[in-house]
Coordinates of C-alpha atoms and ligand atoms in Angstrom, one line a residue:
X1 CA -96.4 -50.5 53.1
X2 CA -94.4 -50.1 50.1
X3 CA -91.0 -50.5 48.9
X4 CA -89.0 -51.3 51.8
X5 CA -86.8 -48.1 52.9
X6 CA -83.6 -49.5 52.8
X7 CA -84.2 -51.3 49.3
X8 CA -85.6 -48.3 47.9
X9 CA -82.2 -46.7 49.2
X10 CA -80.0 -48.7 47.0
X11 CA -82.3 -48.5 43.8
X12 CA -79.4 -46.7 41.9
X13 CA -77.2 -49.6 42.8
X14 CA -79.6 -52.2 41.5
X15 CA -79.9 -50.1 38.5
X16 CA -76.0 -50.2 37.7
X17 CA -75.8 -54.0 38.1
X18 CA -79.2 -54.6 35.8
X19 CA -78.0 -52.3 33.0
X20 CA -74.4 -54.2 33.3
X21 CA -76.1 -57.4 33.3
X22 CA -78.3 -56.3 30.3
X23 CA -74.9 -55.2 28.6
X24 CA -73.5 -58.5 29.1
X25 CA -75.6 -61.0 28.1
X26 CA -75.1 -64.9 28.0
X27 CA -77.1 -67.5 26.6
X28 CA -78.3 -71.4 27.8
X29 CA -75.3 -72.6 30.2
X30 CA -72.8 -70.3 29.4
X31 CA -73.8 -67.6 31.6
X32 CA -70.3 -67.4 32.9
X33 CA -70.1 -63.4 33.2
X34 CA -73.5 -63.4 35.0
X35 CA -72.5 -66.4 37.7
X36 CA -69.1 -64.8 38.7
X37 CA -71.1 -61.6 39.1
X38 CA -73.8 -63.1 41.0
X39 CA -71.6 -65.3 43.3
X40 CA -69.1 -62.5 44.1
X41 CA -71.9 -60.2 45.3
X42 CA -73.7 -63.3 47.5
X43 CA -69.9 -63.6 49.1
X44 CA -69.3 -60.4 49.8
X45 CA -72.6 -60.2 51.7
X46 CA -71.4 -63.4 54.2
X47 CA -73.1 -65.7 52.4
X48 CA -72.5 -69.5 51.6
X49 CA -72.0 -70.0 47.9
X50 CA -72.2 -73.1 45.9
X51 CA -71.2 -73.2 42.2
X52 CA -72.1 -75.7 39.7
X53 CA -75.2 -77.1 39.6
X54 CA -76.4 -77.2 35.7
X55 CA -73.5 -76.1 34.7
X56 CA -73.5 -72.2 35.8
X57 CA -76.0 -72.1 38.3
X58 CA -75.2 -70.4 41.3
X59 CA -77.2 -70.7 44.8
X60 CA -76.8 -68.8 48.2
X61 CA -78.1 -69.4 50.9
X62 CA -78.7 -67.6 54.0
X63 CA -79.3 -68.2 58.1
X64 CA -81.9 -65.8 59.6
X65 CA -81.4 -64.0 62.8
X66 CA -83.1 -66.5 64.6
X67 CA -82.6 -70.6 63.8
X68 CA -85.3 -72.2 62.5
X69 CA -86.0 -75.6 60.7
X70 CA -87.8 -73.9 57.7
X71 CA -86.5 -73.0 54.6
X72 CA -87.6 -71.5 51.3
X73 CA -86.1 -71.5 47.8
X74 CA -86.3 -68.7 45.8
X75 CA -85.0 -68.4 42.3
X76 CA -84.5 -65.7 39.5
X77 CA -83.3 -66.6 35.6
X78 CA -80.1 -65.4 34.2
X79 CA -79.9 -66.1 30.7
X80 CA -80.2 -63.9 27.3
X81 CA -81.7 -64.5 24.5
X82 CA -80.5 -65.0 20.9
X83 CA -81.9 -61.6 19.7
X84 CA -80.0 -59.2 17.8
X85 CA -80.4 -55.9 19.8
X86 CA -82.4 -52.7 18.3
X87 CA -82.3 -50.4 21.2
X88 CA -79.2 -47.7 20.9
X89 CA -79.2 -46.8 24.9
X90 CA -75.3 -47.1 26.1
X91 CA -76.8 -50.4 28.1
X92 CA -77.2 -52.0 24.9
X93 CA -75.6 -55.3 24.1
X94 CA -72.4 -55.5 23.6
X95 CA -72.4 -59.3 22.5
X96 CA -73.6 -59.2 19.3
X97 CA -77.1 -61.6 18.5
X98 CA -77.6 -62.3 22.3
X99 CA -79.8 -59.7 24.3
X100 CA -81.5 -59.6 27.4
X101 CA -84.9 -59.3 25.7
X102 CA -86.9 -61.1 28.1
X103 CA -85.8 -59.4 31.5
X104 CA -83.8 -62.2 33.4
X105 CA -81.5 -59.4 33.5
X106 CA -83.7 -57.9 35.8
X107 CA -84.9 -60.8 37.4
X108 CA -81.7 -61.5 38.5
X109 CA -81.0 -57.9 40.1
X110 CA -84.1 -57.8 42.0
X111 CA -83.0 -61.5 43.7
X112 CA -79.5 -59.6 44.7
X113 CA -81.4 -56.3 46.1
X114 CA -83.4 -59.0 48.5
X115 CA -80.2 -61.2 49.6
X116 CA -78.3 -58.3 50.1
X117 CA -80.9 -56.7 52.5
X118 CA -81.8 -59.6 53.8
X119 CA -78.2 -60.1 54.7
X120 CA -77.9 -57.1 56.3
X121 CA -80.9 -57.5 58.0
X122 CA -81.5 -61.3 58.5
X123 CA -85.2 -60.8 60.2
X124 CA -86.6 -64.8 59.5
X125 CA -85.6 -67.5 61.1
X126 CA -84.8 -70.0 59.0
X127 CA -82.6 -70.2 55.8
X128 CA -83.4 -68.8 52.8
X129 CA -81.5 -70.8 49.6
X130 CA -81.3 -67.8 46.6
X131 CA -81.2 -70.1 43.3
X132 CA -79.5 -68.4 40.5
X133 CA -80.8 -70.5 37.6
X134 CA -79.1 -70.9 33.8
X135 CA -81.2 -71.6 30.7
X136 CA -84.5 -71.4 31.2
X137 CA -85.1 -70.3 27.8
X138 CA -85.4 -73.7 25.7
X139 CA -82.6 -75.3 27.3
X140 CA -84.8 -75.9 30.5
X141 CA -81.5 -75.5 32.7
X142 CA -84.1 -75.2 35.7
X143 CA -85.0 -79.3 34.6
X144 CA -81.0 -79.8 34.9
X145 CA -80.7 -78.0 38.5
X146 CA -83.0 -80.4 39.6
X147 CA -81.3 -83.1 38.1
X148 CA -78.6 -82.2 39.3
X149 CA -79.6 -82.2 43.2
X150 CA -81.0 -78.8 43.4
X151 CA -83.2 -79.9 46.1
X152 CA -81.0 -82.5 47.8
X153 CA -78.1 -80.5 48.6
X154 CA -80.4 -77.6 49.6
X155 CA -83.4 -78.8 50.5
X156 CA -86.6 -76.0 50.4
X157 CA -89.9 -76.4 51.8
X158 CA -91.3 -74.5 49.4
X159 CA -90.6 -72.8 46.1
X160 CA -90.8 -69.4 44.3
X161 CA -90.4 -67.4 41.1
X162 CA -90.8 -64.1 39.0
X163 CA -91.2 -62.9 36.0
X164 CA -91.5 -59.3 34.7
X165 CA -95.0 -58.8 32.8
X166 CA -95.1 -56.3 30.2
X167 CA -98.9 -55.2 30.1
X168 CA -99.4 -55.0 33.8
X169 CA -98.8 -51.3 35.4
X170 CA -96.0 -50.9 37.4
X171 CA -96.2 -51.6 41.2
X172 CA -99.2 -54.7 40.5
X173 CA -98.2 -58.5 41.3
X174 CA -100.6 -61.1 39.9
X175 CA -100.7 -64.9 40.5
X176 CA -103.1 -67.8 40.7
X177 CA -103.8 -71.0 42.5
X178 CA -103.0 -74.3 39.9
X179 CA -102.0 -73.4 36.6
X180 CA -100.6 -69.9 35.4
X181 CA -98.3 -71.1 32.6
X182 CA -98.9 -73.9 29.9
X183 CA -97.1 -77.1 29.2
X184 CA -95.3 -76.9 25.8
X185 CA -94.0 -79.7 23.3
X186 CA -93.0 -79.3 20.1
X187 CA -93.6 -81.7 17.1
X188 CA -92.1 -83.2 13.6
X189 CA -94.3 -84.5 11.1
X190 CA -93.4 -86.1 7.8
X191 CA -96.2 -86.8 5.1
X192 CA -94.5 -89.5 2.5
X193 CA -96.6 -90.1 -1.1
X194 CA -94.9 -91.0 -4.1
X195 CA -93.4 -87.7 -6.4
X196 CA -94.3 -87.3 -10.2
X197 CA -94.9 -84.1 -12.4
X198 CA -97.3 -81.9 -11.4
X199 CA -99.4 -81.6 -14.5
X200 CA -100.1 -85.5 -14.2
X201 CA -101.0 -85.5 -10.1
X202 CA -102.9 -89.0 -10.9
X203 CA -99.6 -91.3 -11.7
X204 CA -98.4 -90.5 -7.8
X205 CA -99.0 -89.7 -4.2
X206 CA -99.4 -86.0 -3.7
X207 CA -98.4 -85.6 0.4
X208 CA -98.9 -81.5 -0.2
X209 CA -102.8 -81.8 -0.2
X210 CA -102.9 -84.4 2.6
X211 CA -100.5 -81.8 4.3
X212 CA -103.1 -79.5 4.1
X213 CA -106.1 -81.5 5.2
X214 CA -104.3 -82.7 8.3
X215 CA -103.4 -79.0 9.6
X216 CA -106.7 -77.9 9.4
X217 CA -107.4 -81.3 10.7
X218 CA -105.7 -80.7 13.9
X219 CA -107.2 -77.6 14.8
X220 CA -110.3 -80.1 15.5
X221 CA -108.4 -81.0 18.5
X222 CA -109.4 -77.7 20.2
X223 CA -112.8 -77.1 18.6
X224 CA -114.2 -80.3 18.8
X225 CA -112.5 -82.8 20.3
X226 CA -111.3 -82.1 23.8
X227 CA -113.8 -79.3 26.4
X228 CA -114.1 -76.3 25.3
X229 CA -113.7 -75.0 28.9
X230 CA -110.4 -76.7 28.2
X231 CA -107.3 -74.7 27.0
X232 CA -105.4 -76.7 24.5
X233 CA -103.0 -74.9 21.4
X234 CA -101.8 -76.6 18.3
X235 CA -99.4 -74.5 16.2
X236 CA -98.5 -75.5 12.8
X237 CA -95.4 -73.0 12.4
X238 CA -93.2 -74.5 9.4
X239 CA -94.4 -76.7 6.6
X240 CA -91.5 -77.9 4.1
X241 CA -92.4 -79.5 0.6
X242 CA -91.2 -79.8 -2.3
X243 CA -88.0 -77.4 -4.5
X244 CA -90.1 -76.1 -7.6
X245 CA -93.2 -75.5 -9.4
X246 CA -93.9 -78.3 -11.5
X247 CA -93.0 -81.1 -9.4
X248 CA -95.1 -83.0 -6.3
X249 CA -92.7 -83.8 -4.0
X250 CA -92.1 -87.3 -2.7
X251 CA -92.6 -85.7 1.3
X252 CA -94.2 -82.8 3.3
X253 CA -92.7 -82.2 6.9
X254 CA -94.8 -80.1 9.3
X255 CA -93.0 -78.6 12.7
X256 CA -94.5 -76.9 15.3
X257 CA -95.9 -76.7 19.0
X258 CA -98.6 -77.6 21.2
X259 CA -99.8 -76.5 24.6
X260 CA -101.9 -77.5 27.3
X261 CA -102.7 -76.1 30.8
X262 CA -103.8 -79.4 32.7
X263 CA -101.7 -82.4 32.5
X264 CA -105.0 -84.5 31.3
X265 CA -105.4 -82.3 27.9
X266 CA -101.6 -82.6 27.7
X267 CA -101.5 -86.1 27.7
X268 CA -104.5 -86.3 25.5
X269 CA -102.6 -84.4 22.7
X270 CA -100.1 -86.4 21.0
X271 CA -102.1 -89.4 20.6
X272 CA -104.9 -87.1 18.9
X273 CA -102.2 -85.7 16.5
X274 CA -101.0 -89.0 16.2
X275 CA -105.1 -90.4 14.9
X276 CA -105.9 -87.3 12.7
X277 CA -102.3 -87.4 10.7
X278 CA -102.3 -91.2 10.3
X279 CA -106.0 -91.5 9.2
X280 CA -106.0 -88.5 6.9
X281 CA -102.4 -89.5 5.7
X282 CA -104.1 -92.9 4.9
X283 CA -107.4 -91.3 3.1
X284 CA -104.6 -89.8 0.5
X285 CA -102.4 -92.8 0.1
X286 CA -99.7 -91.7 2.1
X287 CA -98.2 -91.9 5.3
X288 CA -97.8 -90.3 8.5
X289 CA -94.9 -90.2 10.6
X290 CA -95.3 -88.5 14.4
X291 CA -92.5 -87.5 16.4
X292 CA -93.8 -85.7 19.5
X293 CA -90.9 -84.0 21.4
X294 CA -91.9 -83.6 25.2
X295 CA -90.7 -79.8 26.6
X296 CA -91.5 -78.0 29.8
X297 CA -94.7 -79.1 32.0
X298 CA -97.3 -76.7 33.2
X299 CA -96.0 -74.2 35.8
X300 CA -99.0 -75.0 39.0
X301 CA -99.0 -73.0 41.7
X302 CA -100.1 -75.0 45.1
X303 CA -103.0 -72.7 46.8
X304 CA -101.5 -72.5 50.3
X305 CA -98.4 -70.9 48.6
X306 CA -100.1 -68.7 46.6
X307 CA -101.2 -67.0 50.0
X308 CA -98.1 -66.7 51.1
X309 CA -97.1 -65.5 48.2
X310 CA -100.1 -62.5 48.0
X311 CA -99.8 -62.0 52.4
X312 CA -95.9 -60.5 50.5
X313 CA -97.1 -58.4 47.1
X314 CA -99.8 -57.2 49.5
X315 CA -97.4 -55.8 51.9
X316 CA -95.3 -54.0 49.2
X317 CA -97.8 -52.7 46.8
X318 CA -101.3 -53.1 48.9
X319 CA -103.9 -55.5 48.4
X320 CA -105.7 -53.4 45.4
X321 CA -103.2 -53.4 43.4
X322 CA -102.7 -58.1 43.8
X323 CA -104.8 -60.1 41.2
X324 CA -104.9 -63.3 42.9
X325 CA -106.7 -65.0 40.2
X326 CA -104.9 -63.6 36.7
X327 CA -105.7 -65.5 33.3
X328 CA -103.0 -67.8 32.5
X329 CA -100.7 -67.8 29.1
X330 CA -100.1 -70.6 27.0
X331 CA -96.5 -69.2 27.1
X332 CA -94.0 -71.9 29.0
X333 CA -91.8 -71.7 31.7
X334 CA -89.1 -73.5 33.2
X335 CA -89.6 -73.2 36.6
X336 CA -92.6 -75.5 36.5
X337 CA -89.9 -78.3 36.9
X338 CA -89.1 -77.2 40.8
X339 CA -93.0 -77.0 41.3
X340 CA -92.9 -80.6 40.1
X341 CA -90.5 -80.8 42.9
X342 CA -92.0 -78.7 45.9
X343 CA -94.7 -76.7 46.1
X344 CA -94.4 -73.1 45.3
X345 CA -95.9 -70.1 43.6
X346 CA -95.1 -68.1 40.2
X347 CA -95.9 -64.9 40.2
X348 CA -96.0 -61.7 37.5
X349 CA -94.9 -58.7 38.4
X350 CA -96.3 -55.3 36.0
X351 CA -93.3 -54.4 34.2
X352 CA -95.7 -51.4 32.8
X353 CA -96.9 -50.8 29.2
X354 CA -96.8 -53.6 26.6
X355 CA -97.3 -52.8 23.4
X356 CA -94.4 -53.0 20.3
X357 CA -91.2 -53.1 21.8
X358 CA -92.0 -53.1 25.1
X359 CA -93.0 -57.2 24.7
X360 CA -91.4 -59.8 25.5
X361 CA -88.9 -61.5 23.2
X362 CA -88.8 -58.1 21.4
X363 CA -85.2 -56.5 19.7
X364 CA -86.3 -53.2 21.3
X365 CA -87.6 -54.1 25.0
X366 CA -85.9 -53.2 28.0
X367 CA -86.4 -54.5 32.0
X368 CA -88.0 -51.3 33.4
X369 CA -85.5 -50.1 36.0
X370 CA -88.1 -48.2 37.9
X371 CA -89.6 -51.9 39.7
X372 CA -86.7 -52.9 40.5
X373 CA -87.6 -52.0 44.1
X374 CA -90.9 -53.4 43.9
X375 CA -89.4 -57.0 43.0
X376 CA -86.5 -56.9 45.6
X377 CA -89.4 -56.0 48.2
X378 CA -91.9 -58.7 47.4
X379 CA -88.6 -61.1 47.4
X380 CA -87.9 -59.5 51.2
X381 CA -91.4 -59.5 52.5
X382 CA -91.9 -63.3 51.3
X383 CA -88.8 -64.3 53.1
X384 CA -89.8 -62.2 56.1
X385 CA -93.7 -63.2 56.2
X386 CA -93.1 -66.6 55.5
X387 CA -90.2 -67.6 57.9
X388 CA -91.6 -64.8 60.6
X389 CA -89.3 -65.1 63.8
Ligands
NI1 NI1 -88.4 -65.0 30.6

C-alpha cells in the first residue's frame, strides 16, 4: 500500500501549513506561533487539547472508534534553529537568525496530516496522545515534558518519533532495535601553569604544550582504551590560551563534546578524561580542572516496538524499501528522554538527497514537501496497526 488515499488528498494542505511553519520559526520554549497553530488545528478536529507542559508543548489526544485500554504516544518537534537563513524561496524566514534548518517544521506537519485523518476516521481502538514537543534542540524540552508529567497526565504504552533524513531516498523508513542515536555531553577543561615570557619558557608553567599533549591524549580513549567494536567520540572543538605572541599564558581552557552509544562506554568517559588530563597536567607541572556537563542519553529503541514500528513503514512504502537494522549516528536526540520513560521506537524517514545544503543544520536546506504524505501515512498506519479494532 502506499500513501493512504485520503492523506495523499490533502498533501497541498499539508504543504501550506509546513511552508508557514517554515516561515515562522521559533526557537527552545518560545515556540508560541507554532503551539497556537498546532492546538487550534487539534481543536478544530474534536480533539482534547492540553496546553502547557514545558512551557509550549502542546498534546492531543484522541478516542478511536472503538474503546480500548491501549494507548500510544506519538510525538513530532517544533522548534527552529538559530541559523541565519540562505534560501531566497517566498517560504523563507521571516524571523531573522532563527530558521527551520533541521525540518521540525515538517515534522510537525506530518503529525497534523495523521491526527486530522485519524480524526476523521478514528479506525483504532484506543487513544492515541499526539505530543507536540518544544526544544529539542539543546534545550532538551522533551527532558522537561517529562518532568513535567508528560506521562502522568497522559499515560502511553508505548512511545514514538521521526525525523527527516537527508541521504536516504524519498519514500524509505529506517530504524533499528537498541541504539540508533548517541548520548552526548559536553565538557570544560582548564589547564593552570604559571605565565612568563615566552623566550624564557623555563622560569614558568607552560599549560599550552600540556594542552596539546592531553587532546591528543584523549583520542586514546577511542583507540586504545575502551573496544574497538565500541563507538565512543571525543571532540576537542575550542581551545582558548593565551592574548599575544610573546607571552605563555598562565591557563589553557579546552571545550568540547563526547558521545557514546551504550550507556557502559558513556559512563566510562568522564572518568577517563578526567585520568589522562590530570596525569598529563601533572607530567608538565600543571593542573587539570574537569567539568563534565551531562546532556541527552542515547535514543534505544525496545525490539518489540521496533516491529511495530516496521509492520507500519511497510505498509506505506513496502517492505523493500524498510532498513530495519540502519547504522546509527553519533548525532543526539531528545526524544531518548521518553524512551527512558516507555518503550518506543525512533525512526528515519528519506528526506532524499543529502549533500551541501540539503544537510541538516544547513543555511540553505529545506523539509522536502513531496514526503510529507509518506510521514503522515506511517504516523496513520502505526496508530491503526498498533491499536487494530
Ligand atoms: Ni532535528
Amino acid at each position: 500500500m502506499p500513501v493512504i488515499n485520503r492523506i495523499a488528498e490533502f498533501h497541498p494542505e499539508m504543504t501550506a501549513w509546513r511552508r508557514d511553519i517554515h516561515a515562522h520559526p521559533e526557537t527552545a520554549f518560545e515556540e508560541n506561533r507554532t503551539a497556537d497553530f498546532v492546538a487550534k488545528k487539534l481543536a478544530d478536529w474534536g480533539l482534547e487539547v492540553h496546553r502547557g507542559l514545558a512551557k509550549t508543548g502542546v498534546v492531543g489526544t484522541l478516542k478511536g472508534g472503538k474503546a480500548g485500554p491501549r494507548t500510544i504516544g506519538v510525538r513530532a518537534d517544533m522548534d527552529a534553529l538559530h541559523i541565519h537563513e540562505k534560501n531566497g524561496f517566498a517560504h523563507r524566514s521571516k524571523n531573522d537568525g532563527k530558521m527551520h534548518a533541521c525540518g521540525h517544521d515538517g515534522h510537525t506537519t506530518m503529525l497534523l496530516g495523521a491526527a486530522k485523518y485519524l480524526a476523521e476516521t478514528r479506525n483504532f481502538s484506543g487513544t492515541v496522545h499526539f505530543i507536540f514537543q518544544p526544544a529539542e534542540e539543546n534545550q532538551a524540552g522533551g527532558r522537561v515534558m517529562v518532568e513535567d508529567g508528560l506521562f502522568d497526565k497522559f499515560p502511553a504504552d508505548f512511545v514514538f518519533g521521526m525525523h527527516n533524513m537527508p541521504g536516504m531516498a524519498v519514500g524509505t523508513i529506517g530504524m533499528r532495535t537498541g541504539p540508533i542515536m548517541a548520548a552526548a555531553d559536553n565538557f570544560e577543561l582548564i589547564i593552570r601553569g604559571r605565565g612568563t615570557h615566552a623566550a624564557m619558557p623555563h622560569l614558568g608553567i607552560d599549560p599550552v604544550a600540556a594542552a596539546a599533549q592531553i587532546i591528543m591524549g584523549f583520542q586514546t580513549i577511542a583507540s586504545r582504551i575502551t573496544d574497538p567494536l565500541d563507538s565512543v567520540v571525543v571532540s576537542v572543538t575550542q581551545v582558548l590560551a593565551g592574548d599575544t605572541w610573546n607571552v605563555l599564558p598562565e591557563e589553557a581552557t579546552l571545550r568540547g563534546t563526547t558521545r557514546a552509544l551504550t550507556p557502559a562506554v558513556h559512563a566510562t568517559i568522564a572518568p577517563l578524561m578526567k585520568r589522562i588530563a590530570d596525569g598529563i597536567a601533572a607530567a608538565n607541572g600543571c593542573t587539570a580542572q574537569l567539568e563534565h556537563r551531562i546532556g541527552y542519553p542515547a535514543t534505544i529503541n525496545t525490539a518489540a516496538e521496533v516491529k511495530l514500528a516496521a509492520a507500519a513503514a511497510e505498509k506505506v512504502v513496502g517492505k523493500a524499501r524498510v532498513d530495519t537494522d540502519v547504522t546509527p549516528l553519533m548525532a543526539a536526540e531528545d526524544f531518548a528522554f521518553m524512551l527512558k520513560k516507555r518503550p518506543g521506537a525512533y525512526v528515519w524517514l528519506g528526506n532524499g538527497p543529502g549533500e551541501g545544503g540539503c544537510l541538516l543544520h544547513n543555511p540553505s536546506y529545506d523539509f522536502n514537501d513531496e514526503i510529507l504524505p509518506i510521514g503522515a501515512s506511517y504516523w496513520a498506519a502505526l496508530v491503526e496497526t498498533t491499536l487494530a479494532k
